[in-house]
Tab-separated table of C-alpha atoms and ligand atoms in Angstrom:
chain	number	residue	atom	x	y	z
A	1	MET	CA	20.732	67.310	49.874
A	2	PRO	CA	18.228	69.220	47.634
A	3	PRO	CA	14.715	67.721	47.390
A	4	ILE	CA	13.911	65.289	44.567
A	5	ASN	CA	10.871	66.228	42.476
A	6	ASN	CA	11.707	65.164	38.928
A	7	ILE	CA	12.972	61.647	38.224
A	8	VAL	CA	14.128	60.192	34.896
A	9	ILE	CA	14.680	56.447	34.713
A	10	LEU	CA	16.475	54.850	31.750
A	11	THR	CA	16.014	51.110	31.282
A	12	GLY	CA	17.783	48.648	29.000
A	13	ALA	CA	17.644	44.954	28.229
A	14	GLY	CA	18.873	44.045	31.735
A	15	VAL	CA	15.543	45.097	33.278
A	16	SER	CA	13.826	42.367	31.219
A	17	ALA	CA	16.528	39.715	31.660
A	18	GLU	CA	14.828	38.081	34.676
A	19	SER	CA	11.661	37.839	32.602
A	20	GLY	CA	13.592	35.524	30.298
A	21	ILE	CA	14.229	38.007	27.465
A	22	ASP	CA	17.819	37.764	26.205
A	23	THR	CA	19.966	40.837	26.520
A	24	PHE	CA	22.073	41.949	23.570
A	25	ARG	CA	25.599	41.816	24.848
A	26	ASP	CA	25.591	39.247	27.608
A	27	GLY	CA	26.697	35.678	27.005
A	28	GLY	CA	27.557	36.238	23.373
A	29	GLY	CA	24.545	38.492	22.633
A	30	LEU	CA	24.254	36.698	19.336
A	31	TRP	CA	21.254	35.633	17.346
A	32	GLU	CA	21.937	32.851	14.825
A	33	GLN	CA	25.567	34.059	14.750
A	34	HIS	CA	24.467	37.671	14.049
A	35	ARG	CA	25.177	40.672	16.318
A	36	VAL	CA	22.226	42.991	16.868
A	37	GLU	CA	24.295	45.788	15.339
A	38	ASP	CA	24.462	43.756	12.122
A	39	VAL	CA	20.765	42.876	11.953
A	40	ALA	CA	19.131	46.024	13.374
A	41	THR	CA	20.127	48.331	10.504
A	42	PRO	CA	18.390	49.688	7.370
A	43	GLU	CA	21.296	48.301	5.320
A	44	ALA	CA	20.706	44.768	6.669
A	45	PHE	CA	16.997	45.150	5.875
A	46	ALA	CA	17.770	46.240	2.314
A	47	ARG	CA	20.386	43.520	1.875
A	48	ASP	CA	18.486	40.592	3.393
A	49	PRO	CA	14.921	41.529	4.428
A	50	ASN	CA	14.021	37.907	5.217
A	51	LEU	CA	16.840	37.655	7.795
A	52	VAL	CA	15.741	40.861	9.516
A	53	LEU	CA	12.024	40.065	9.409
A	54	ARG	CA	12.691	36.575	10.762
A	55	PHE	CA	14.795	38.070	13.582
A	56	TYR	CA	11.941	40.336	14.615
A	57	ASP	CA	9.189	37.758	14.104
A	58	MET	CA	11.038	35.399	16.449
A	59	ARG	CA	11.632	38.108	19.047
A	60	ARG	CA	8.001	39.296	18.861
A	61	GLU	CA	6.806	35.732	19.378
A	62	ALA	CA	9.250	35.147	22.258
A	63	ILE	CA	8.375	38.403	24.060
A	64	GLN	CA	4.669	37.547	24.016
A	65	THR	CA	5.395	34.464	26.144
A	66	LYS	CA	7.176	36.500	28.852
A	67	ALA	CA	5.864	38.378	31.882
A	68	PRO	CA	7.007	41.477	33.792
A	69	ASN	CA	9.368	40.829	36.712
A	70	ALA	CA	9.767	42.463	40.146
A	71	ALA	CA	11.770	45.328	38.625
A	72	HIS	CA	8.979	46.255	36.161
A	73	ASP	CA	6.415	45.936	38.961
A	74	ALA	CA	8.385	48.198	41.309
A	75	LEU	CA	8.832	50.874	38.619
A	76	ALA	CA	5.083	50.777	37.898
A	77	ARG	CA	4.389	51.254	41.636
A	78	LEU	CA	6.743	54.229	41.720
A	79	ASP	CA	5.129	55.710	38.606
A	80	ALA	CA	1.674	55.414	40.177
A	81	ALA	CA	2.713	56.880	43.533
A	82	TRP	CA	5.217	59.595	42.567
A	83	GLN	CA	3.668	63.087	42.873
A	84	GLY	CA	6.463	64.885	41.022
A	85	GLU	CA	7.544	64.559	37.392
A	86	LEU	CA	8.613	61.050	36.448
A	87	LEU	CA	9.549	59.537	33.112
A	88	ILE	CA	10.671	56.011	32.278
A	89	VAL	CA	12.680	56.071	29.039
A	90	THR	CA	13.189	52.536	27.824
A	91	GLN	CA	15.564	51.336	25.123
A	92	ASN	CA	13.634	48.078	25.132
A	93	VAL	CA	11.097	47.214	22.463
A	94	ASP	CA	9.212	44.778	24.712
A	95	ASP	CA	5.943	45.822	26.416
A	96	LEU	CA	6.741	44.559	29.917
A	97	HIS	CA	6.747	48.056	31.474
A	98	GLU	CA	3.215	48.630	30.135
A	99	ARG	CA	2.031	45.197	31.239
A	100	ALA	CA	3.347	45.963	34.760
A	101	GLY	CA	1.223	49.139	34.723
A	102	ALA	CA	3.757	51.884	33.936
A	103	LYS	CA	2.114	54.922	32.321
A	104	ARG	CA	4.732	57.708	32.067
A	105	LEU	CA	6.844	55.801	29.541
A	106	ILE	CA	8.685	56.485	26.265
A	107	HIS	CA	10.004	53.733	23.983
A	108	MET	CA	12.932	55.585	22.411
A	109	HIS	CA	13.841	52.600	20.219
A	110	GLY	CA	10.273	51.740	19.182
A	111	GLU	CA	8.023	48.849	20.092
A	112	HIS	CA	7.941	45.225	18.959
A	113	LEU	CA	4.134	45.262	18.822
A	114	ASN	CA	4.054	48.000	16.157
A	115	ALA	CA	4.685	47.851	12.429
A	116	TRP	CA	5.477	50.679	9.998
A	117	CYS	CA	4.444	50.783	6.367
A	118	THR	CA	7.347	52.067	4.283
A	119	GLY	CA	4.821	52.789	1.517
A	120	CYS	CA	2.239	55.019	3.172
A	121	ASP	CA	4.272	55.788	6.344
A	122	THR	CA	1.461	54.538	8.631
A	123	ARG	CA	2.418	53.047	12.009
A	124	MET	CA	0.059	50.478	13.471
A	125	PRO	CA	-0.222	47.837	16.190
A	126	TRP	CA	1.051	44.524	14.836
A	127	THR	CA	1.251	41.152	16.607
A	128	GLY	CA	1.578	38.697	13.690
A	129	PRO	CA	4.611	37.741	11.603
A	130	LEU	CA	5.949	40.124	8.938
A	131	LEU	CA	8.022	37.510	7.100
A	132	ASP	CA	5.058	36.497	4.932
A	133	ARG	CA	4.835	40.088	3.630
A	134	PRO	CA	1.255	40.917	4.683
A	135	ALA	CA	-0.618	43.786	3.053
A	136	CYS	CA	-0.640	47.110	4.886
A	137	PRO	CA	-4.142	47.606	6.364
A	138	ALA	CA	-3.899	51.330	5.552
A	139	CYS	CA	-2.778	51.335	1.913
A	140	GLY	CA	-3.451	47.712	0.989
A	141	VAL	CA	-0.032	47.205	-0.577
A	142	ALA	CA	1.777	43.981	0.434
A	143	GLY	CA	5.440	43.633	1.320
A	144	LEU	CA	6.080	47.157	2.613
A	145	LEU	CA	5.674	46.563	6.369
A	146	ARG	CA	8.734	46.691	8.642
A	147	PRO	CA	9.037	46.527	12.439
A	148	ASP	CA	8.430	49.985	13.981
A	149	ILE	CA	11.774	49.730	15.717
A	150	VAL	CA	14.655	52.242	15.612
A	151	TRP	CA	17.643	50.630	13.930
A	152	PHE	CA	21.261	51.760	14.124
A	153	GLY	CA	21.729	54.952	12.164
A	154	GLU	CA	18.061	55.903	12.621
A	155	MET	CA	16.856	58.689	14.905
A	156	PRO	CA	15.382	57.452	18.202
A	157	TYR	CA	11.823	58.541	18.999
A	158	ARG	CA	10.789	61.616	21.043
A	159	MET	CA	14.297	62.864	21.756
A	160	GLU	CA	13.009	66.430	22.302
A	161	ASP	CA	10.590	65.280	25.009
A	162	ILE	CA	13.305	63.186	26.623
A	163	TYR	CA	15.875	65.990	26.760
A	164	HIS	CA	13.218	68.428	28.003
A	165	ILE	CA	12.579	66.299	31.103
A	166	LEU	CA	16.197	65.158	31.426
A	167	ASN	CA	17.321	68.783	31.699
A	168	ARG	CA	14.898	69.297	34.631
A	169	ALA	CA	15.724	66.051	36.422
A	170	ASP	CA	16.794	66.027	40.076
A	171	LEU	CA	17.521	62.298	39.909
A	172	PHE	CA	18.588	60.107	36.970
A	173	VAL	CA	18.521	56.331	37.442
A	174	SER	CA	19.932	53.949	34.823
A	175	ILE	CA	18.754	50.333	35.114
A	176	GLY	CA	19.986	47.269	33.200
A	177	THR	CA	21.912	48.870	30.379
A	178	SER	CA	25.495	48.390	29.227
A	179	GLY	CA	25.844	52.033	28.197
A	180	ALA	CA	26.990	50.839	24.771
A	181	VAL	CA	24.420	52.597	22.591
A	182	TYR	CA	23.970	56.313	21.980
A	183	PRO	CA	22.246	58.667	22.481
A	184	ALA	CA	20.874	56.766	25.535
A	185	ALA	CA	24.397	56.171	26.875
A	186	GLY	CA	24.929	59.944	27.001
A	187	PHE	CA	21.838	60.708	29.134
A	188	VAL	CA	23.782	60.418	32.404
A	189	ARG	CA	26.057	63.268	31.301
A	190	GLU	CA	23.061	65.396	30.290
A	191	ALA	CA	21.506	64.764	33.690
A	192	ARG	CA	24.719	65.613	35.545
A	193	ALA	CA	25.088	68.828	33.557
A	194	SER	CA	21.604	69.783	34.808
A	195	GLY	CA	22.631	69.127	38.395
A	196	ALA	CA	20.817	65.814	38.825
A	197	ARG	CA	22.055	63.124	41.111
A	198	THR	CA	22.792	59.907	39.219
A	199	LEU	CA	22.377	56.268	40.236
A	200	GLU	CA	23.214	53.123	38.248
A	201	LEU	CA	21.474	49.829	39.051
A	202	ASN	CA	23.036	47.097	36.928
A	203	MET	CA	24.371	43.552	37.141
A	204	GLU	CA	27.886	44.874	36.604
A	205	PRO	CA	29.574	48.230	35.981
A	206	SER	CA	28.378	49.623	32.636
A	207	GLN	CA	30.589	51.400	30.109
A	208	GLY	CA	29.464	54.669	31.695
A	209	SER	CA	29.651	53.677	35.369
A	210	HIS	CA	32.266	56.302	36.161
A	211	TRP	CA	29.739	59.064	35.334
A	212	PHE	CA	27.385	57.986	38.130
A	213	ASP	CA	27.401	59.379	41.691
A	214	GLU	CA	26.423	55.934	42.937
A	215	ALA	CA	26.317	52.441	41.400
A	216	ARG	CA	24.731	49.319	42.885
A	217	HIS	CA	25.447	45.981	41.213
A	218	GLY	CA	23.169	42.952	41.212
A	219	PRO	CA	19.954	41.704	39.593
A	220	ALA	CA	17.359	44.372	38.774
A	221	GLY	CA	14.664	42.154	40.307
A	222	VAL	CA	16.365	42.685	43.680
A	223	LEU	CA	17.930	46.157	43.352
A	224	VAL	CA	14.913	47.999	41.893
A	225	PRO	CA	12.297	47.000	44.500
A	226	ALA	CA	14.881	47.720	47.216
A	227	TRP	CA	15.427	51.201	45.747
A	228	VAL	CA	11.720	51.922	45.102
A	229	ASP	CA	10.290	50.572	48.312
B	301	LIG	C1	21.531	57.497	16.161
B	301	LIG	C2	16.425	48.415	18.527
B	301	LIG	C3	21.709	59.457	14.865
B	301	LIG	C4	16.774	47.167	17.869
B	301	LIG	C5	18.494	49.359	19.212
B	301	LIG	C6	30.234	55.763	17.742
B	301	LIG	C7	30.135	56.438	18.937
B	301	LIG	C8	28.904	56.840	19.428
B	301	LIG	C9	27.732	56.532	18.730
B	301	LIG	C10	27.840	55.840	17.581
B	301	LIG	C11	29.065	55.456	17.072
B	301	LIG	N1	28.842	54.800	15.915
B	301	LIG	C12	27.488	54.756	15.665
B	301	LIG	C13	26.897	55.387	16.669
B	301	LIG	C14	25.479	55.604	16.824
B	301	LIG	C15	24.793	54.309	17.252
B	301	LIG	C16	25.506	53.649	18.404
B	301	LIG	O1	25.383	54.094	19.534
B	301	LIG	N2	26.237	52.568	18.101
B	301	LIG	C17	26.955	51.861	19.145
B	301	LIG	C18	26.951	50.369	18.835
B	301	LIG	C19	28.361	52.448	19.212
B	301	LIG	N3	23.475	54.721	17.674
B	301	LIG	C20	22.520	54.817	16.763
B	301	LIG	O2	22.630	54.510	15.604
B	301	LIG	C21	21.200	55.406	17.262
B	301	LIG	N4	20.781	56.434	16.362
B	301	LIG	O3	22.591	57.712	16.685
B	301	LIG	O4	20.961	58.317	15.248
B	301	LIG	C22	20.904	60.198	13.881
B	301	LIG	C23	20.924	61.576	13.938
B	301	LIG	C24	20.191	62.274	13.018
B	301	LIG	C25	19.424	61.603	12.060
B	301	LIG	C26	19.395	60.216	12.031
B	301	LIG	C27	20.144	59.494	12.952
B	301	LIG	C28	20.107	54.365	17.285
B	301	LIG	C29	20.430	53.312	18.296
B	301	LIG	C30	19.225	52.392	18.427
B	301	LIG	C31	19.557	51.044	17.850
B	301	LIG	N5	18.480	50.127	18.172
B	301	LIG	N6	17.444	48.610	19.499
B	301	LIG	C32	16.249	46.033	18.666
B	301	LIG	O5	16.033	46.192	19.896
B	301	LIG	O6	16.075	45.010	18.046
B	301	LIG	S1	19.808	49.359	20.265
B	301	LIG	C33	19.805	47.984	21.240
B	301	LIG	O7	20.871	48.223	22.187
B	301	LIG	C34	18.585	47.774	22.103
B	301	LIG	O8	17.639	48.807	22.045
B	301	LIG	C35	19.173	47.762	23.499
B	301	LIG	O9	18.275	48.147	24.441
B	301	LIG	C36	20.244	48.760	23.293
B	301	LIG	C37	21.241	48.954	24.374
B	301	LIG	O10	21.601	47.717	24.854
B	301	LIG	P1	21.225	47.412	26.384
B	301	LIG	O11	19.766	47.629	26.565
B	301	LIG	O12	22.135	48.170	27.257
B	301	LIG	O13	21.483	45.876	26.428
B	301	LIG	P2	22.900	45.163	26.608
B	301	LIG	O14	22.700	43.724	26.313
B	301	LIG	O15	23.925	45.940	25.853
B	301	LIG	O16	23.242	45.347	28.161
B	301	LIG	C38	22.420	44.727	29.132
B	301	LIG	C39	22.948	45.188	30.475
B	301	LIG	O17	22.100	44.640	31.487
B	301	LIG	C40	24.358	44.685	30.759
B	301	LIG	O18	25.112	45.749	31.298
B	301	LIG	C41	24.145	43.591	31.797
B	301	LIG	O19	25.194	43.549	32.748
B	301	LIG	C42	22.883	44.041	32.478
B	301	LIG	N7	22.079	42.946	33.034
B	301	LIG	C43	21.896	41.704	32.530
B	301	LIG	N8	21.046	41.020	33.330
B	301	LIG	C44	20.692	41.853	34.333
B	301	LIG	C45	21.339	43.088	34.145
B	301	LIG	N9	21.193	44.129	34.983
B	301	LIG	C46	20.364	43.955	36.034
B	301	LIG	N10	19.697	42.808	36.280
B	301	LIG	C47	19.841	41.744	35.455
B	301	LIG	N11	19.168	40.592	35.718
């Protein structure tokens, strides 16, 4: 078995489930009778901005009441201790990886604590509601702020950096994701093509389970510490 130096870890909503943050596609995965695919799009924002802003205001408020769980803590320990290359790529917009202490982290779908001014293109930390159309602190114009979150049909962040490390990975671990959303769902194939070993840690087989060398099923709060420690 060749040595493992470079690790890429992909996380999805399942890693935050035991912190009390709803996943997207479990148990209905609905919000007020809307699927995330129907709300998290530029078209939905253009069609009904209040619906979309309310969706994100409620999620931002909910996330701030949650805490990292044993899976986030174990990944932060690994990040601190691992001497080789390591990158956690999260699809999640919550900040639980950061609050657990993870440093080598990319939010490919953006972050719920950031806003983006569609007027002056400034991105900024944002913890308050957006529904009341606050003025952008940078350009002063009201009503142009949106969540700095990657919606369907929009390009995820830092894809070049992600593929650069993915193509050097010796080990790719996917944690708590259904493998329903691209390009994240394709990372396991990229990793395999580069010769990496692949491991899936998830409550149940994901849509891409058959691409993994090994899959362990159960709660991330149990599987991830067992794998890390
Ligand atoms: C892009 C931000 C191109 C919003 C999100 C047809 C085929 C292939 C692709 C496409 C296609 N049609 C359209 C596309 C592209 C599209 C896509 O993939 N659509 C899907 C629906 C088919 N993708 C895009 O649009 C992406 N952009 O392709 O751009 C481009 C190119 C050039 C120029 C411009 C553009 C952008 C996708 C990003 C969308 N934004 N999030 C928000 O968060 O509010 S996606 C959303 O889904 C979240 O980020 C979420 O993280 C992500 C994936 O979901 P999961 O994290 O996996 O969550 P899910 O609920 O699905 O699963 C949870 C899993 O955890 C389950 O398996 C469950 O069993 C497990 N679990 C539960 N509890 C636990 C657990 N596991 C362990 N322990 C537990 N306790």
